[in-house]
């Protein structure tokens, strides 16, 4: 009898835990797609000054360190959180010192780990006001991927960012530039870092790529999408910087510029022609699409 009682008890407890787990799990639907490159490990390294690459092989995550704590930009997929944590630690920094979380835009491949990282670090999440709703409902209000449920754990932002706002921590001042289209609240970050030789102006650009479903004539929940893309191409072309980076390693050709274990060499990321070419190619696609779906 005692055995029987214990079994029932154990079963009841497990059923309870299982159903809680199931309920949580059921809230999330699988992301529409993932690639091997998004999930593969990549050796973290110092890009320039106090800016480090801590992402996966293709999903770029950036750590900006200061004496008053750190800033993390983007997280990759939810499964990559532990990888990002160990990347930060292997560079000699404490994960719990992350004070501010930022994102180039609220798509699952850049923010799916935010909820867990926020919980682990207690950092303040700051998102462009125009992506705050998508971040808070796990992407369900996204005009392309939304409508079927949350693809990532929702996060309520602690601060809403607007075009030209400044994010400050210690001696860092990061300018937030809204470059809408890919999402309404997509933004780039522009800031200076110093190393032993000079001050470098860094741009982390949200490149205005389109989804196959994007209709520039207007989409439900995003009627001005065509205009927004036009604005972002024009705005991005005007920016001045020494080094440019982006949300995906492939966009700024990280793997051509840097190999794991290469010595510190920020010069390899000086690449205005590559930036102009990448933007130009995306603009060509945009213009082709515009001819098919005139605004
Ligand atoms: Zn995206």
Short mmCIF file of C-alpha atoms and ligand atoms in Angstrom, two decimals:
data_model
loop_
_atom_site.label_atom_id
_atom_site.label_comp_id
_atom_site.label_asym_id
_atom_site.label_seq_id
_atom_site.Cartn_x
_atom_site.Cartn_y
_atom_site.Cartn_z
CA UNK A 1 0.00 0.00 0.00
CA UNK A 2 2.63 2.62 0.90
CA UNK A 3 4.27 1.89 -2.43
CA UNK A 4 0.97 2.34 -4.20
CA UNK A 5 0.34 5.62 -2.38
CA UNK A 6 3.81 6.89 -3.26
CA UNK A 7 3.29 5.92 -6.86
CA UNK A 8 0.02 7.77 -7.07
CA UNK A 9 1.64 10.77 -5.41
CA UNK A 10 4.62 10.66 -7.74
CA UNK A 11 2.35 10.25 -10.71
CA UNK A 12 0.21 13.16 -9.60
CA UNK A 13 3.27 15.38 -9.11
CA UNK A 14 4.78 14.38 -12.44
CA UNK A 15 1.46 14.86 -14.21
CA UNK A 16 1.24 18.28 -12.65
CA UNK A 17 4.80 19.23 -13.63
CA UNK A 18 4.30 17.72 -17.05
CA UNK A 19 1.12 19.65 -17.67
CA UNK A 20 2.71 22.94 -16.49
CA UNK A 21 5.61 22.26 -18.78
CA UNK A 22 3.23 21.40 -21.60
CA UNK A 23 1.17 24.55 -21.01
CA UNK A 24 4.30 26.70 -21.23
CA UNK A 25 5.55 24.82 -24.24
CA UNK A 26 2.19 25.08 -25.98
CA UNK A 27 2.35 28.84 -25.81
CA UNK A 28 5.24 28.80 -28.26
CA UNK A 29 5.02 27.63 -31.84
CA UNK A 30 8.17 26.62 -33.71
CA UNK A 31 9.91 29.42 -35.61
CA UNK A 32 9.01 29.44 -39.34
CA UNK A 33 12.54 28.32 -40.24
CA UNK A 34 16.01 27.93 -38.74
CA UNK A 35 19.33 27.28 -40.43
CA UNK A 36 22.33 25.24 -39.35
CA UNK A 37 24.52 28.36 -39.49
CA UNK A 38 22.23 30.12 -37.02
CA UNK A 39 22.82 27.38 -34.47
CA UNK A 40 26.51 26.60 -34.99
CA UNK A 41 29.03 27.68 -32.39
CA UNK A 42 31.50 30.40 -33.18
CA UNK A 43 34.58 31.47 -31.25
CA UNK A 44 33.97 34.87 -29.63
CA UNK A 45 36.51 37.61 -30.30
CA UNK A 46 37.33 41.27 -29.78
CA UNK A 47 36.15 43.24 -32.82
CA UNK A 48 37.37 46.69 -31.80
CA UNK A 49 37.99 48.43 -28.48
CA UNK A 50 35.39 47.29 -25.96
CA UNK A 51 33.17 45.68 -28.62
CA UNK A 52 33.11 41.88 -28.90
CA UNK A 53 31.42 39.28 -31.10
CA UNK A 54 29.62 36.72 -28.91
CA UNK A 55 27.07 35.33 -31.36
CA UNK A 56 26.72 32.07 -33.25
CA UNK A 57 28.23 31.36 -36.68
CA UNK A 58 25.63 33.55 -38.39
CA UNK A 59 23.44 35.21 -35.75
CA UNK A 60 25.51 38.15 -34.64
CA UNK A 61 25.37 39.12 -30.96
CA UNK A 62 27.50 41.98 -29.73
CA UNK A 63 28.85 42.65 -26.26
CA UNK A 64 29.91 46.17 -25.36
CA UNK A 65 31.77 46.20 -22.08
CA UNK A 66 32.14 49.09 -19.63
CA UNK A 67 33.32 49.42 -16.04
CA UNK A 68 29.66 49.88 -15.00
CA UNK A 69 28.38 46.74 -16.69
CA UNK A 70 27.79 45.53 -20.21
CA UNK A 71 25.39 45.91 -23.11
CA UNK A 72 24.27 42.92 -25.17
CA UNK A 73 22.84 43.48 -28.65
CA UNK A 74 20.76 40.53 -30.01
CA UNK A 75 20.57 36.97 -28.68
CA UNK A 76 20.19 34.48 -31.50
CA UNK A 77 17.74 31.58 -31.02
CA UNK A 78 16.49 30.54 -27.58
CA UNK A 79 18.66 27.41 -27.72
CA UNK A 80 21.79 29.57 -28.10
CA UNK A 81 21.53 31.33 -24.74
CA UNK A 82 24.01 29.05 -22.98
CA UNK A 83 26.40 29.34 -25.91
CA UNK A 84 26.26 33.14 -25.72
CA UNK A 85 26.78 32.99 -21.95
CA UNK A 86 29.86 30.82 -22.29
CA UNK A 87 31.14 33.07 -25.10
CA UNK A 88 30.87 36.08 -22.78
CA UNK A 89 32.58 34.18 -19.96
CA UNK A 90 35.37 32.82 -22.13
CA UNK A 91 36.28 36.42 -23.02
CA UNK A 92 36.71 37.02 -19.28
CA UNK A 93 33.45 38.89 -18.58
CA UNK A 94 30.64 38.11 -16.18
CA UNK A 95 27.30 37.33 -17.79
CA UNK A 96 25.56 38.78 -14.74
CA UNK A 97 27.25 42.15 -15.46
CA UNK A 98 25.03 42.62 -18.54
CA UNK A 99 22.87 45.63 -17.65
CA UNK A 100 21.22 46.55 -20.95
CA UNK A 101 19.68 44.39 -23.68
CA UNK A 102 19.16 45.79 -27.17
CA UNK A 103 18.02 44.31 -30.46
CA UNK A 104 18.27 45.27 -34.11
CA UNK A 105 14.68 44.05 -34.56
CA UNK A 106 12.12 41.83 -32.87
CA UNK A 107 12.37 38.68 -34.99
CA UNK A 108 12.85 35.29 -33.33
CA UNK A 109 16.38 34.88 -34.72
CA UNK A 110 17.57 37.97 -32.82
CA UNK A 111 15.40 38.11 -29.68
CA UNK A 112 14.30 34.56 -28.84
CA UNK A 113 16.79 34.40 -25.98
CA UNK A 114 15.91 37.80 -24.48
CA UNK A 115 13.40 36.50 -21.90
CA UNK A 116 15.88 33.99 -20.46
CA UNK A 117 18.84 36.39 -20.56
CA UNK A 118 16.78 39.11 -18.90
CA UNK A 119 15.83 36.66 -16.18
CA UNK A 120 19.42 35.44 -15.73
CA UNK A 121 21.00 38.92 -15.61
CA UNK A 122 18.26 41.27 -14.46
CA UNK A 123 19.25 43.56 -17.37
CA UNK A 124 16.90 46.25 -18.70
CA UNK A 125 15.40 45.48 -22.09
CA UNK A 126 15.25 48.43 -24.46
CA UNK A 127 13.48 48.13 -27.80
CA UNK A 128 12.33 50.50 -30.48
CA UNK A 129 8.77 51.54 -29.60
CA UNK A 130 7.56 50.25 -32.98
CA UNK A 131 8.77 46.70 -32.20
CA UNK A 132 7.67 46.71 -28.55
CA UNK A 133 4.34 45.02 -29.25
CA UNK A 134 5.93 42.19 -31.25
CA UNK A 135 8.52 41.70 -28.50
CA UNK A 136 5.76 41.61 -25.87
CA UNK A 137 3.65 39.02 -27.70
CA UNK A 138 6.47 36.74 -28.81
CA UNK A 139 6.24 37.85 -32.41
CA UNK A 140 2.53 37.10 -32.80
CA UNK A 141 1.79 40.64 -34.02
CA UNK A 142 4.61 40.57 -36.58
CA UNK A 143 3.18 41.46 -39.97
CA UNK A 144 4.92 38.51 -41.68
CA UNK A 145 5.52 35.78 -39.09
CA UNK A 146 2.67 36.62 -36.72
CA UNK A 147 -0.93 35.50 -36.37
CA UNK A 148 -0.36 31.87 -35.45
CA UNK A 149 1.05 32.26 -31.94
CA UNK A 150 4.28 33.26 -30.24
CA UNK A 151 7.50 32.06 -31.81
CA UNK A 152 9.58 33.20 -28.82
CA UNK A 153 9.12 33.92 -25.12
CA UNK A 154 7.54 37.38 -24.82
CA UNK A 155 9.41 40.22 -23.13
CA UNK A 156 7.94 43.49 -21.90
CA UNK A 157 10.44 46.24 -22.57
CA UNK A 158 11.71 48.40 -19.73
CA UNK A 159 12.41 51.34 -22.02
CA UNK A 160 10.99 52.25 -25.42
CA UNK A 161 13.47 53.72 -27.88
CA UNK A 162 12.77 56.24 -30.63
CA UNK A 163 14.72 57.40 -33.65
CA UNK A 164 17.84 59.31 -32.54
CA UNK A 165 17.55 58.34 -28.88
CA UNK A 166 20.75 57.73 -26.96
CA UNK A 167 21.46 54.68 -24.84
CA UNK A 168 24.08 55.47 -22.20
CA UNK A 169 26.13 53.27 -19.90
CA UNK A 170 29.33 54.53 -18.26
CA UNK A 171 31.36 56.16 -21.07
CA UNK A 172 29.28 54.60 -23.89
CA UNK A 173 26.78 56.60 -25.88
CA UNK A 174 24.87 54.65 -28.49
CA UNK A 175 22.67 56.44 -31.01
CA UNK A 176 19.58 54.50 -32.02
CA UNK A 177 18.52 54.96 -35.65
CA UNK A 178 15.13 53.65 -36.72
CA UNK A 179 15.51 51.97 -40.11
CA UNK A 180 12.02 50.54 -40.61
CA UNK A 181 10.79 48.13 -43.27
CA UNK A 182 12.18 44.74 -42.27
CA UNK A 183 10.12 45.40 -39.13
CA UNK A 184 8.56 48.70 -38.10
CA UNK A 185 10.97 49.09 -35.21
CA UNK A 186 14.11 47.80 -36.91
CA UNK A 187 17.04 49.92 -35.84
CA UNK A 188 20.72 50.38 -36.31
CA UNK A 189 23.21 51.47 -33.66
CA UNK A 190 25.94 54.04 -34.15
CA UNK A 191 28.64 54.62 -31.53
CA UNK A 192 32.31 55.29 -30.85
CA UNK A 193 34.71 52.89 -29.19
CA UNK A 194 38.35 53.50 -28.32
CA UNK A 195 41.28 51.17 -28.45
CA UNK A 196 45.02 51.68 -27.87
CA UNK A 197 45.38 53.49 -31.20
CA UNK A 198 42.33 55.63 -31.88
CA UNK A 199 38.59 56.21 -31.66
CA UNK A 200 36.53 54.14 -34.06
CA UNK A 201 33.02 54.95 -35.26
CA UNK A 202 31.04 51.71 -35.41
CA UNK A 203 27.75 51.06 -37.19
CA UNK A 204 25.72 47.98 -36.39
CA UNK A 205 23.32 48.21 -39.31
CA UNK A 206 19.94 46.60 -39.61
CA UNK A 207 20.14 45.86 -43.32
CA UNK A 208 16.77 46.37 -45.07
CA UNK A 209 16.25 42.85 -46.41
CA UNK A 210 12.74 41.67 -47.34
CA UNK A 211 10.83 38.50 -46.64
CA UNK A 212 9.30 36.64 -49.59
CA UNK A 213 5.86 37.60 -48.22
CA UNK A 214 6.68 41.32 -48.14
CA UNK A 215 4.26 43.32 -50.29
CA UNK A 216 5.51 46.88 -50.71
CA UNK A 217 2.03 48.08 -51.68
CA UNK A 218 1.11 47.66 -48.02
CA UNK A 219 0.49 44.80 -45.64
CA UNK A 220 -2.06 44.18 -42.95
CA UNK A 221 -0.69 45.91 -39.89
CA UNK A 222 1.91 47.79 -41.93
CA UNK A 223 0.42 49.97 -44.64
CA UNK A 224 3.47 52.26 -45.01
CA UNK A 225 6.00 49.48 -45.52
CA UNK A 226 7.01 50.65 -49.03
CA UNK A 227 7.66 54.20 -47.88
CA UNK A 228 9.57 52.97 -44.85
CA UNK A 229 11.94 50.86 -46.98
CA UNK A 230 12.58 53.88 -49.24
CA UNK A 231 13.38 56.00 -46.18
CA UNK A 232 15.73 53.36 -44.72
CA UNK A 233 17.75 52.91 -47.94
CA UNK A 234 18.22 56.67 -48.19
CA UNK A 235 19.12 57.03 -44.49
CA UNK A 236 21.56 54.09 -44.41
CA UNK A 237 23.39 55.35 -47.52
CA UNK A 238 24.15 58.66 -45.79
CA UNK A 239 25.75 57.22 -42.66
CA UNK A 240 29.44 57.71 -41.96
CA UNK A 241 31.48 55.19 -39.97
CA UNK A 242 34.83 53.42 -39.79
CA UNK A 243 33.54 49.89 -39.22
CA UNK A 244 30.24 48.31 -40.10
CA UNK A 245 28.60 45.17 -38.75
CA UNK A 246 25.09 43.77 -38.97
CA UNK A 247 22.49 41.40 -37.53
CA UNK A 248 23.76 38.44 -39.56
CA UNK A 249 27.45 37.57 -39.93
CA UNK A 250 26.79 36.73 -43.59
CA UNK A 251 25.55 40.26 -44.30
CA UNK A 252 28.90 41.86 -43.48
CA UNK A 253 30.96 38.84 -44.60
CA UNK A 254 32.41 38.12 -41.17
CA UNK A 255 33.86 34.79 -42.25
CA UNK A 256 35.81 36.35 -45.11
CA UNK A 257 37.17 39.08 -42.86
CA UNK A 258 37.99 37.09 -39.74
CA UNK A 259 38.98 33.49 -38.94
CA UNK A 260 38.77 32.01 -35.45
CA UNK A 261 42.02 32.70 -33.54
CA UNK A 262 43.07 35.56 -35.84
CA UNK A 263 44.85 38.23 -33.80
CA UNK A 264 43.06 41.50 -32.92
CA UNK A 265 42.71 43.48 -36.13
CA UNK A 266 39.80 45.93 -36.39
CA UNK A 267 41.12 47.10 -39.78
CA UNK A 268 39.54 44.08 -41.47
CA UNK A 269 36.10 45.50 -40.69
CA UNK A 270 36.79 48.78 -42.49
CA UNK A 271 34.72 48.13 -45.58
CA UNK A 272 32.72 51.00 -47.01
CA UNK A 273 32.65 49.41 -50.50
CA UNK A 274 31.21 46.18 -49.06
CA UNK A 275 28.56 48.17 -47.20
CA UNK A 276 27.58 50.15 -50.29
CA UNK A 277 27.48 46.98 -52.39
CA UNK A 278 25.35 45.07 -49.88
CA UNK A 279 22.93 47.99 -49.59
CA UNK A 280 22.90 48.38 -53.39
CA UNK A 281 22.05 44.70 -53.90
CA UNK A 282 19.22 44.88 -51.37
CA UNK A 283 17.94 48.04 -53.01
CA UNK A 284 17.90 46.29 -56.41
CA UNK A 285 15.68 43.57 -54.93
CA UNK A 286 13.49 46.25 -53.37
CA UNK A 287 13.13 48.08 -56.70
CA UNK A 288 12.31 44.83 -58.55
CA UNK A 289 9.65 44.08 -55.96
CA UNK A 290 8.35 47.63 -56.22
CA UNK A 291 7.80 47.16 -59.96
CA UNK A 292 5.81 44.01 -59.26
CA UNK A 293 3.78 45.56 -56.42
CA UNK A 294 3.70 49.31 -57.07
CA UNK A 295 2.71 51.35 -54.02
ZN1 LIG B 1 14.54 39.57 -39.33
#
